[in-house]
mmCIF file of C-alpha atoms in Angstrom:
data_model
loop_
_atom_site.group_PDB
_atom_site.id
_atom_site.type_symbol
_atom_site.label_atom_id
_atom_site.label_comp_id
_atom_site.label_asym_id
_atom_site.label_seq_id
_atom_site.Cartn_x
_atom_site.Cartn_y
_atom_site.Cartn_z
ATOM 1 C CA MET H 21 68.721 135.851 -31.822
ATOM 2 C CA ASP H 22 66.420 135.355 -35.452
ATOM 3 C CA TYR H 23 62.896 134.849 -33.541
ATOM 4 C CA TYR H 24 61.660 133.955 -36.957
ATOM 5 C CA GLY H 25 63.513 131.658 -39.630
ATOM 6 C CA GLN H 26 66.457 133.082 -42.079
ATOM 7 C CA HIS H 27 63.903 133.539 -44.353
ATOM 8 C CA MET H 28 61.508 136.048 -42.203
ATOM 9 C CA SER H 29 64.612 137.579 -41.462
ATOM 10 C CA LYS H 30 66.522 138.174 -44.701
ATOM 11 C CA LEU H 31 63.002 139.385 -46.122
ATOM 12 C CA VAL H 32 62.729 141.767 -43.004
ATOM 13 C CA GLU H 33 67.385 142.825 -42.802
ATOM 14 C CA GLU H 34 66.590 143.494 -47.258
ATOM 15 C CA LEU H 35 63.081 145.707 -46.416
ATOM 16 C CA GLY H 36 65.520 147.666 -43.944
ATOM 17 C CA ARG H 37 68.166 148.635 -46.752
ATOM 18 C CA LEU H 38 65.340 150.658 -47.988
ATOM 19 C CA PRO H 39 65.408 154.615 -47.162
ATOM 20 C CA GLY H 40 63.904 155.581 -43.973
ATOM 21 C CA ILE H 41 62.308 152.259 -43.288
ATOM 22 C CA GLY H 42 63.854 151.446 -39.608
ATOM 23 C CA ALA H 43 64.296 147.873 -38.080
ATOM 24 C CA LYS H 44 60.665 147.956 -36.468
ATOM 25 C CA THR H 45 58.797 149.847 -39.521
ATOM 26 C CA ALA H 46 61.356 146.300 -42.136
ATOM 27 C CA GLN H 47 59.822 144.113 -39.284
ATOM 28 C CA ARG H 48 56.004 145.040 -40.105
ATOM 29 C CA LEU H 49 56.078 144.815 -43.645
ATOM 30 C CA ALA H 50 57.640 141.357 -43.577
ATOM 31 C CA PHE H 51 55.118 140.244 -42.422
ATOM 32 C CA HIS H 52 52.440 142.000 -43.784
ATOM 33 C CA ILE H 53 54.259 140.666 -47.424
ATOM 34 C CA VAL H 54 54.293 137.306 -45.686
ATOM 35 C CA ASN H 55 50.395 138.180 -44.988
ATOM 36 C CA GLN H 56 49.564 138.735 -48.045
ATOM 37 C CA PRO H 57 47.432 136.352 -51.020
ATOM 38 C CA GLU H 58 50.288 135.032 -53.224
ATOM 39 C CA ASN H 59 49.272 137.164 -55.940
ATOM 40 C CA THR H 60 49.441 139.843 -55.196
ATOM 41 C CA VAL H 61 53.060 139.296 -53.250
ATOM 42 C CA SER H 62 54.002 138.291 -57.014
ATOM 43 C CA ASN H 63 52.821 141.383 -58.110
ATOM 44 C CA LEU H 64 54.500 143.378 -55.754
ATOM 45 C CA ALA H 65 57.547 142.003 -56.751
ATOM 46 C CA GLN H 66 56.894 141.296 -60.196
ATOM 47 C CA ALA H 67 56.422 145.509 -60.162
ATOM 48 C CA ILE H 68 59.126 146.648 -57.966
ATOM 49 C CA VAL H 69 61.565 143.998 -60.821
ATOM 50 C CA ASN H 70 60.369 145.870 -64.427
ATOM 51 C CA ALA H 71 60.438 149.778 -62.709
ATOM 52 C CA LYS H 72 63.969 148.152 -62.052
ATOM 53 C CA ALA H 73 64.973 147.140 -66.013
ATOM 54 C CA ASN H 74 62.182 149.596 -67.809
ATOM 55 C CA ILE H 75 62.573 153.238 -66.231
ATOM 56 C CA LYS H 76 65.836 154.527 -67.360
ATOM 57 C CA TYR H 77 66.711 158.704 -66.795
ATOM 58 C CA CYS H 78 65.069 161.194 -70.011
ATOM 59 C CA GLU H 79 67.610 162.394 -72.825
ATOM 60 C CA LYS H 80 66.901 165.836 -72.171
ATOM 61 C CA CYS H 81 65.948 166.270 -68.707
ATOM 62 C CA TYR H 82 66.709 163.587 -67.011
ATOM 63 C CA THR H 83 63.724 163.200 -64.969
ATOM 64 C CA MET H 84 62.486 159.043 -64.520
ATOM 65 C CA THR H 85 60.461 157.660 -67.441
ATOM 66 C CA ASP H 86 59.562 154.416 -69.363
ATOM 67 C CA ASP H 87 60.349 156.072 -72.522
ATOM 68 C CA THR H 88 63.510 158.572 -74.675
ATOM 69 C CA LEU H 89 61.421 161.512 -72.992
ATOM 70 C CA CYS H 90 59.682 162.494 -70.221
ATOM 71 C CA PRO H 91 55.721 162.987 -71.055
ATOM 72 C CA ILE H 92 56.618 166.154 -70.133
ATOM 73 C CA CYS H 93 59.655 166.901 -72.332
ATOM 74 C CA LYS H 94 57.724 165.587 -75.682
ATOM 75 C CA SER H 95 54.352 167.270 -75.206
ATOM 76 C CA PRO H 96 54.471 169.800 -78.030
ATOM 77 C CA LYS H 97 53.245 172.494 -75.570
ATOM 78 C CA ARG H 98 56.096 172.033 -73.861
ATOM 79 C CA ASN H 99 58.385 176.085 -73.147
ATOM 80 C CA GLU H 100 61.083 175.283 -73.863
ATOM 81 C CA SER H 101 62.516 178.661 -72.086
ATOM 82 C CA VAL H 102 61.723 178.376 -69.321
ATOM 83 C CA VAL H 103 63.358 175.435 -67.226
ATOM 84 C CA MET H 104 61.768 174.529 -63.782
ATOM 85 C CA VAL H 105 65.371 173.622 -61.481
ATOM 86 C CA VAL H 106 64.835 170.451 -58.188
ATOM 87 C CA GLU H 107 66.829 168.321 -55.629
ATOM 88 C CA ASN H 108 65.098 166.068 -55.770
ATOM 89 C CA ALA H 109 62.296 164.347 -57.884
ATOM 90 C CA ALA H 110 60.646 162.763 -55.227
#
């Protein structure tokens, strides 16, 4: 049953698609977002849009970065004879 209307239901549904976010947490997040000032919500939305548009993978090590090379690969102090392997950057 749709207790809160289509906009709230859609927000809960989309938040619930995020990894690790169940239905109850999605609902809590939706209520939190709706109760925030307009500029706070706009800043969050813009940060998501900007991240999607501007974050890319480093051409050398494939970590996420805003530039062609990440700060580590770009650094002249980087020791290129050492390799660190990680399963997941997060």
